[in-house]
Short mmCIF file of C-alpha atoms in Angstrom, two decimals:
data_model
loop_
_atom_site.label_atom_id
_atom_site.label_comp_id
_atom_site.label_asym_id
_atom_site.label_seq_id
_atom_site.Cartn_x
_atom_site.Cartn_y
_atom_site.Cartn_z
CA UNK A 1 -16.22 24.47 32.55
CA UNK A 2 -17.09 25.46 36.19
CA UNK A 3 -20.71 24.92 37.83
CA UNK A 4 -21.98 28.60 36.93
CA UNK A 5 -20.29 28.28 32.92
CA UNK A 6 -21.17 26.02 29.89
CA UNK A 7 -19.11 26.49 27.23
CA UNK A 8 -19.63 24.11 23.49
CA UNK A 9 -17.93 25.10 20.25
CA UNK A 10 -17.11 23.31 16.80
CA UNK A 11 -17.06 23.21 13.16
CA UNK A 12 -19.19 21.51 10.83
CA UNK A 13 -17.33 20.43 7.37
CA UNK A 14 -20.06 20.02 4.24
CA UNK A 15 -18.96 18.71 0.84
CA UNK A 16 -22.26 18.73 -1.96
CA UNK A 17 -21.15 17.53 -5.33
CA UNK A 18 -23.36 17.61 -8.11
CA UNK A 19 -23.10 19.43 -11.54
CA UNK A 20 -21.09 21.82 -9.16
CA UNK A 21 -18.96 20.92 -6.06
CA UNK A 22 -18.92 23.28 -2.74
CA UNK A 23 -17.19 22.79 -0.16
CA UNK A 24 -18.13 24.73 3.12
CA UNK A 25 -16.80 24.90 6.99
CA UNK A 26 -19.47 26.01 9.20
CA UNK A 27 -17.97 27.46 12.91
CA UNK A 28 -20.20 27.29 15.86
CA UNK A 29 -19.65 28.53 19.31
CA UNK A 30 -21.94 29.57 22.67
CA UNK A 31 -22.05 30.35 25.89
CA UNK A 32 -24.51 30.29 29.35
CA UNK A 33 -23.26 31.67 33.01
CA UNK A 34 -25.56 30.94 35.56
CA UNK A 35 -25.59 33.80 38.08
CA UNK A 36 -25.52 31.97 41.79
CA UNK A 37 -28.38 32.48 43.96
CA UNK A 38 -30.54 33.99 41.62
CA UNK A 39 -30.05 31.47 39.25
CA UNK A 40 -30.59 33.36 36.22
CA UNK A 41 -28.65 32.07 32.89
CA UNK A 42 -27.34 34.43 30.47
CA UNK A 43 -26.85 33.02 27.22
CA UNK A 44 -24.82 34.09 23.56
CA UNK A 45 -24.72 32.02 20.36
CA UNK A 46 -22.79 32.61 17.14
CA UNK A 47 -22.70 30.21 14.37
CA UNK A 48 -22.64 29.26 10.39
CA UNK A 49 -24.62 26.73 8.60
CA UNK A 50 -24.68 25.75 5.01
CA UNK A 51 -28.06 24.37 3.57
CA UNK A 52 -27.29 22.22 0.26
CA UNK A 53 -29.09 23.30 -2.91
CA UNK A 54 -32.17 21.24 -4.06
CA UNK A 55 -31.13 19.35 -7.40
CA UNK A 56 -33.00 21.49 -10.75
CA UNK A 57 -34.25 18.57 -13.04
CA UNK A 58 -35.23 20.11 -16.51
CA UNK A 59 -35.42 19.73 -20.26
CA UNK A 60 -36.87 19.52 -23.61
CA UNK A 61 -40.08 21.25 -24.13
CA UNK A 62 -40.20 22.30 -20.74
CA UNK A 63 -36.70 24.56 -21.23
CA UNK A 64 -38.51 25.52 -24.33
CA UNK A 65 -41.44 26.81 -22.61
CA UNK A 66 -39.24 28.83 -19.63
CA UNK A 67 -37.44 30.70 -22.46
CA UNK A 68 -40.66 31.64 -24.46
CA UNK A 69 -41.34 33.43 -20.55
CA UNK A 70 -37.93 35.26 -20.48
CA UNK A 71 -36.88 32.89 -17.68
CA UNK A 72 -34.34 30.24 -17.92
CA UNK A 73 -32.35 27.66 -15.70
CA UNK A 74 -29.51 27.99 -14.01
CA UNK A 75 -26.83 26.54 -11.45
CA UNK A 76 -28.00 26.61 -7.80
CA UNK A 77 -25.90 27.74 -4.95
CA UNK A 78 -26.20 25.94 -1.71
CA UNK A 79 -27.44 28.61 1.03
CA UNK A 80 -24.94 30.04 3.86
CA UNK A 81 -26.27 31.73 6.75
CA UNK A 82 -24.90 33.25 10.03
CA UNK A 83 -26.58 33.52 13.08
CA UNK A 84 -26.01 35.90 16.24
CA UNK A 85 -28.22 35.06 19.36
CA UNK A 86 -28.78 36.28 22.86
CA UNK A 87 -31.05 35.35 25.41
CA UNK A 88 -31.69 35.13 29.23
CA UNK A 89 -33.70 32.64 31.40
CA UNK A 90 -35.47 33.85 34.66
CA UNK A 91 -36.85 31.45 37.11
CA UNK A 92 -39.86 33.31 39.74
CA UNK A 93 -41.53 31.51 42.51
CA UNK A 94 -42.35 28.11 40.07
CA UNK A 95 -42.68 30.35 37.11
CA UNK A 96 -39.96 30.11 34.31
CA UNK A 97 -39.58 33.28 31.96
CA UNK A 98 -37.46 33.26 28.63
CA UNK A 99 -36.37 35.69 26.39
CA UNK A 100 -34.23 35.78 23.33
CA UNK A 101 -33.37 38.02 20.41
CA UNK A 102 -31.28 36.93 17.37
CA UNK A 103 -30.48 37.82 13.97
CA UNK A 104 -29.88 36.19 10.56
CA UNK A 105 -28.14 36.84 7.67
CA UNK A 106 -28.87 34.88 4.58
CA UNK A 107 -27.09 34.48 1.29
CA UNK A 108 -27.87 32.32 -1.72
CA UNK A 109 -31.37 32.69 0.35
CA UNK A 110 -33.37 29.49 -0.68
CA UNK A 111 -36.97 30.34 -2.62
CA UNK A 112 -39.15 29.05 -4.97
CA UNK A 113 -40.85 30.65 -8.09
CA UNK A 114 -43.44 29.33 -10.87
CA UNK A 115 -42.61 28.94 -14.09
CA UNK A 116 -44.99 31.56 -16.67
CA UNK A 117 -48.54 30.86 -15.71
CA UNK A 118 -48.57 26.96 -15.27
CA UNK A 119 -48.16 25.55 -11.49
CA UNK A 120 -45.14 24.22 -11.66
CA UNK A 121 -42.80 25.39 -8.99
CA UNK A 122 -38.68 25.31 -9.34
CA UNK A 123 -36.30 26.52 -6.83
CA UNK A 124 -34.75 29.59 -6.64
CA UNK A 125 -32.00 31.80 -4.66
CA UNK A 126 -32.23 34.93 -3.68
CA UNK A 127 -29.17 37.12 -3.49
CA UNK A 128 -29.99 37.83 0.37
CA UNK A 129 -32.49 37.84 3.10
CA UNK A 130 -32.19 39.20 6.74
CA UNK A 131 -34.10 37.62 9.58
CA UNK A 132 -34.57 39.45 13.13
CA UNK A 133 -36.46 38.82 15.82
CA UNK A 134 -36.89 38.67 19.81
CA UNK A 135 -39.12 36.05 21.43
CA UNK A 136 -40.59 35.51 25.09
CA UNK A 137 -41.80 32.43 26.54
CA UNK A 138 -43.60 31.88 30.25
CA UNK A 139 -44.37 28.44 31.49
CA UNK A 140 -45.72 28.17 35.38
CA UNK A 141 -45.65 25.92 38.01
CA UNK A 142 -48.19 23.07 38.20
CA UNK A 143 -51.19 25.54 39.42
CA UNK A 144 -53.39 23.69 42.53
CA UNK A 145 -51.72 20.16 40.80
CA UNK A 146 -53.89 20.24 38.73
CA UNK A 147 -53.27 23.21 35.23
CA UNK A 148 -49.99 24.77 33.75
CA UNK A 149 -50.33 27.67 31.18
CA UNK A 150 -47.83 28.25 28.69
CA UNK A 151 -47.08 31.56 26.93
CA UNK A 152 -44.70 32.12 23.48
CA UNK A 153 -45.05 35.78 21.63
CA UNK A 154 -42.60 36.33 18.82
CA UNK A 155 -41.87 39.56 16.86
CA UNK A 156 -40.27 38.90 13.69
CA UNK A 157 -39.16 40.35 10.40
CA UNK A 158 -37.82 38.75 7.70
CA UNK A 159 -37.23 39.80 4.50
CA UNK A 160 -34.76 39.22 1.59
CA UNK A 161 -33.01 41.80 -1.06
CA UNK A 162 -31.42 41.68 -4.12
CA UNK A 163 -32.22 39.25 -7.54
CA UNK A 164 -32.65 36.08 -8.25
CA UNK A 165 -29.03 34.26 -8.65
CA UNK A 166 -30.08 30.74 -9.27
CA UNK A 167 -32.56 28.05 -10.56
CA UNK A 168 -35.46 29.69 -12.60
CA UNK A 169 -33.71 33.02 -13.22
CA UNK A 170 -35.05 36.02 -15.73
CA UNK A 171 -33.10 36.36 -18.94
CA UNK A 172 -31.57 39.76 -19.96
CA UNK A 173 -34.23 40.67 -22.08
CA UNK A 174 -37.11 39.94 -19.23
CA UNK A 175 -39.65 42.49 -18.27
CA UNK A 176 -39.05 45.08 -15.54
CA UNK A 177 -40.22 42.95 -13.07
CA UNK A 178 -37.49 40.79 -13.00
CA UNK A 179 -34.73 43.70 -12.57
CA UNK A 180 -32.79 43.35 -9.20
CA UNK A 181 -33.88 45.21 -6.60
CA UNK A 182 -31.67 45.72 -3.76
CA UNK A 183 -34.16 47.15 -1.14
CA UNK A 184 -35.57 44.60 1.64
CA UNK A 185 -38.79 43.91 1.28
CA UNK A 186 -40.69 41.26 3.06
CA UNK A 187 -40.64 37.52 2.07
CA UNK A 188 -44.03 35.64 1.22
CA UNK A 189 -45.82 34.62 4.55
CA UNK A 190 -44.13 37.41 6.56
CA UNK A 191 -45.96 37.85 9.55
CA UNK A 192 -44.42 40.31 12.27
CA UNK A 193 -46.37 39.40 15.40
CA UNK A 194 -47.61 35.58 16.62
CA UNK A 195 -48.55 34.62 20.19
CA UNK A 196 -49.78 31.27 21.14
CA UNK A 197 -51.43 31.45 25.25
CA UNK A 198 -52.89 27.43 26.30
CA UNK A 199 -52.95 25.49 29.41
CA UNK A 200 -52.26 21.51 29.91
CA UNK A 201 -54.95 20.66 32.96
CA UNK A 202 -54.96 16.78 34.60
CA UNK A 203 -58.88 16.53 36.17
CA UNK A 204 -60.76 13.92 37.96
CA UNK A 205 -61.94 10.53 36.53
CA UNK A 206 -58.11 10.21 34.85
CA UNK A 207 -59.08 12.96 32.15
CA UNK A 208 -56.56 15.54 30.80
CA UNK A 209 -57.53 18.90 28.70
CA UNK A 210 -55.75 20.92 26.75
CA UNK A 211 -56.12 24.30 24.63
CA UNK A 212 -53.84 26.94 22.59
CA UNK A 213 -55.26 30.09 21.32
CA UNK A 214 -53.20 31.31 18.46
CA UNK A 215 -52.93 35.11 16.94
CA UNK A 216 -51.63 36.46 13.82
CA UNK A 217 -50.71 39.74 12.92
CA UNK A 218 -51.69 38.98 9.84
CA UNK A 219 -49.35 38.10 7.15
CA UNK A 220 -47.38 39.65 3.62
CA UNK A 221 -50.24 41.27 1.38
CA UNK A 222 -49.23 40.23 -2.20
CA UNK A 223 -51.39 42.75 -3.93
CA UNK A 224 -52.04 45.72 -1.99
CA UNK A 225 -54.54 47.75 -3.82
CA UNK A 226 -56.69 50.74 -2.24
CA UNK A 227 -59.83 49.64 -4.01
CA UNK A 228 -60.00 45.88 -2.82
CA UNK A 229 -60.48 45.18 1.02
CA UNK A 230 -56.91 44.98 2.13
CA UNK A 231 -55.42 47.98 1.07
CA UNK A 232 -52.59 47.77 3.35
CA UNK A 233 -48.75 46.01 3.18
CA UNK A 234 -50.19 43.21 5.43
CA UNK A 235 -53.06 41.13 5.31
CA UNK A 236 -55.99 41.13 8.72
CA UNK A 237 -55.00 39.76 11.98
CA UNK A 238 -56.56 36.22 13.16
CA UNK A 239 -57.08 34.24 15.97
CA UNK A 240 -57.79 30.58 15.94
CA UNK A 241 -58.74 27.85 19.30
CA UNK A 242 -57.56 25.01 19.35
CA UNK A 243 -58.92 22.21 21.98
CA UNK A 244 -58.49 18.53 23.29
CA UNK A 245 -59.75 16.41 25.55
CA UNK A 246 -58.69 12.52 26.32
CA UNK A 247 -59.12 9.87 29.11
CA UNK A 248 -57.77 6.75 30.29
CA UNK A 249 -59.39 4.22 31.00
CA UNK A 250 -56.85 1.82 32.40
CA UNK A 251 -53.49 0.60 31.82
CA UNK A 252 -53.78 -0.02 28.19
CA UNK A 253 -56.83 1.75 27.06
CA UNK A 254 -56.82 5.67 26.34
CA UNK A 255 -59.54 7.28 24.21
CA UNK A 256 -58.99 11.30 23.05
CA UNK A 257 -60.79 13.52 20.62
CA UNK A 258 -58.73 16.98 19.21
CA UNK A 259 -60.24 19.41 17.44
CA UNK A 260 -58.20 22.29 15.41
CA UNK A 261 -59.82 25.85 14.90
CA UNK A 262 -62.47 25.10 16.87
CA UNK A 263 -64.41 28.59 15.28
CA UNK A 264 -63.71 27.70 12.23
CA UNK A 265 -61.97 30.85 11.39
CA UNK A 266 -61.04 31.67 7.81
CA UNK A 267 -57.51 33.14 7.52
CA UNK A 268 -56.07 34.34 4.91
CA UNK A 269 -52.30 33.16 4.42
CA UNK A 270 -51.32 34.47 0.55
CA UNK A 271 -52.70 36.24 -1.90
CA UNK A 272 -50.12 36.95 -4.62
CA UNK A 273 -50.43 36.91 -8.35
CA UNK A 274 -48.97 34.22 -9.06
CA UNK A 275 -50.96 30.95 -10.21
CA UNK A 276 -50.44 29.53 -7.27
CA UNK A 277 -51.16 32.65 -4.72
CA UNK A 278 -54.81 32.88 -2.73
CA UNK A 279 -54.76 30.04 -0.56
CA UNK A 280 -56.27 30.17 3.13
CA UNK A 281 -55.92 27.78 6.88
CA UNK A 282 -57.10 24.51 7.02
CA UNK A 283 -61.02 25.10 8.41
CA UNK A 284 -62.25 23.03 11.50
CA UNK A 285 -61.32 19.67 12.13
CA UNK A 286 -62.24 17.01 14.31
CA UNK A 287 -60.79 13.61 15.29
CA UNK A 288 -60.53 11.25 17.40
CA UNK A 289 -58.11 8.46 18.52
CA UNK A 290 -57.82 5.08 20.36
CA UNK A 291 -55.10 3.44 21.83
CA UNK A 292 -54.64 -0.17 23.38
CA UNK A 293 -51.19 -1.44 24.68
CA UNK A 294 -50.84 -4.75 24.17
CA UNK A 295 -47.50 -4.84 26.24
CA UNK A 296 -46.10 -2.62 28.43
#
């Protein structure tokens, strides 16, 4: 609109037809204003979106076997969220600092659940979730020409409320566990704190490096339990290295070699009950690559 305000707005129009039809119009709108001199951008967002349900495919035997588990099948409901978002970007001497808070509100919140004790998974909704968070991100200037570090560190909650509306839902004569339950509680792989701190560096001989050091708060602990070693709501923080090296050689030949949790650091990500729970990070990994241009 002027030099110092950037305005966008619009609407989004979904139509999913399957064994149900929805029909959904999503409104979007945001703003930035650039404050002269200092050049520091204020920015608001506020918007819809609609998420179409997965299709449920099921029958025979394998209805048979959900109802012998007081579970059964049932429409699903495409997911509607709304989204409020604020944020400001500060530019200092070469450096460039970013921060940003937002909040989401989720209903027909899209999950997944296992049917009795076998590994199949079917979708599910959830009657809501809420997602909040504030973020930060530092980037500087090209350090002696030769490194820039990077910096991201997010806070976040998210958790959901309420029972399950659709897919592979409990039947009225279910256990206990299956009652609704309108507190929030966290979502599986909820994990409040994350920070990621690498540099990019160009060196001599045409070689670049590159690392990322990641760290975890530590995520959702599916079975808290005062006699087993994580007695508390959340599981141990981690930290994992990450590192990569790669040269060129000339025009059309470029040779690099990455390798991903360089300590090979065991993290737990999920330990719930369920047949599928207790499953950890990938462990170390090395590999390499080549590259040859035949035209350019």
């Amino acid at each position: 609109a002027t030099p110092w305000l950037t305005l966008s707005a619009g609407l989004r129009e979904s139509r999913f037809q399957s064994s149900l039809v929805e029909n959904e119009i999503a409104p979007r709108i945001g703003a930035s204003v650039r404050i002269p001199r200092l050049n520091w951008v204020f920015r608001g967002f506020y918007g819809r979106f609609y998420q179409p349900p997965p299709l449920l495919t099921a029958s025979g035997p394998l209805v048979q076997y959900a109802r012998g588990n007081d579970t059964d099948f049932a429409a699903l409901h495409g997911e509607r969220d709304e989204e409020h978002q604020f944020g400001v970007q500060i530019p200092v001497h070469g450096w460039l600092l970013d921060a940003d808070t937002f909040k989401t509100r989720a209903n027909n919140f899209l999950d997944h659940s296992n049917l009795g004790e076998s590994s199949l998974y079917y979708p599910v909704t959830i009657d809501g979730a809420l997602v909040r968070a504030w973020e930060l991100t530092l980037r500087s200037p090209r350090i002696s020409h030769i490194a820039q570090l990077h910096l991201a560190y997010s806070n976040q909650i998210a958790e959901q409320r309420g029972a399950i509306t659709g897919g592979l839902i409990c039947t009225p004569i279910a256990s206990p566990q299956c009652d609704a339950d309108f507190d929030y509680e966290p979502v599986d792989h909820d994990q409040r704190n994350t920070l990621n701190l690498g540099f990019n560096a160009t060196l001599p001989w045409h070689t670049t490096a590159s690392t990322n050091v990641y760290y975890g708060s530590g995520f959702t602990n599916g079975n808290p339990d005062p006699d087993t070693p994580y007695p508390n709501d959340y599981l141990p923080q981690h930290t994992t290295f990450d590192l990569s090296v790669g040269k060129t050689f000339n025009e059309r030949f470029s040779a690099s070699v990455t390798a991903t949790n360089v300590a090979n650091r065991r993290v737990l990500l999920d330990n719930s009950l369920t047949f599928g729970g207790f499953h950890y990070n990938d462990p170390r990994q090395i590999y390499g690559e080549l590259r040859y241009r035949f035209k350019y």
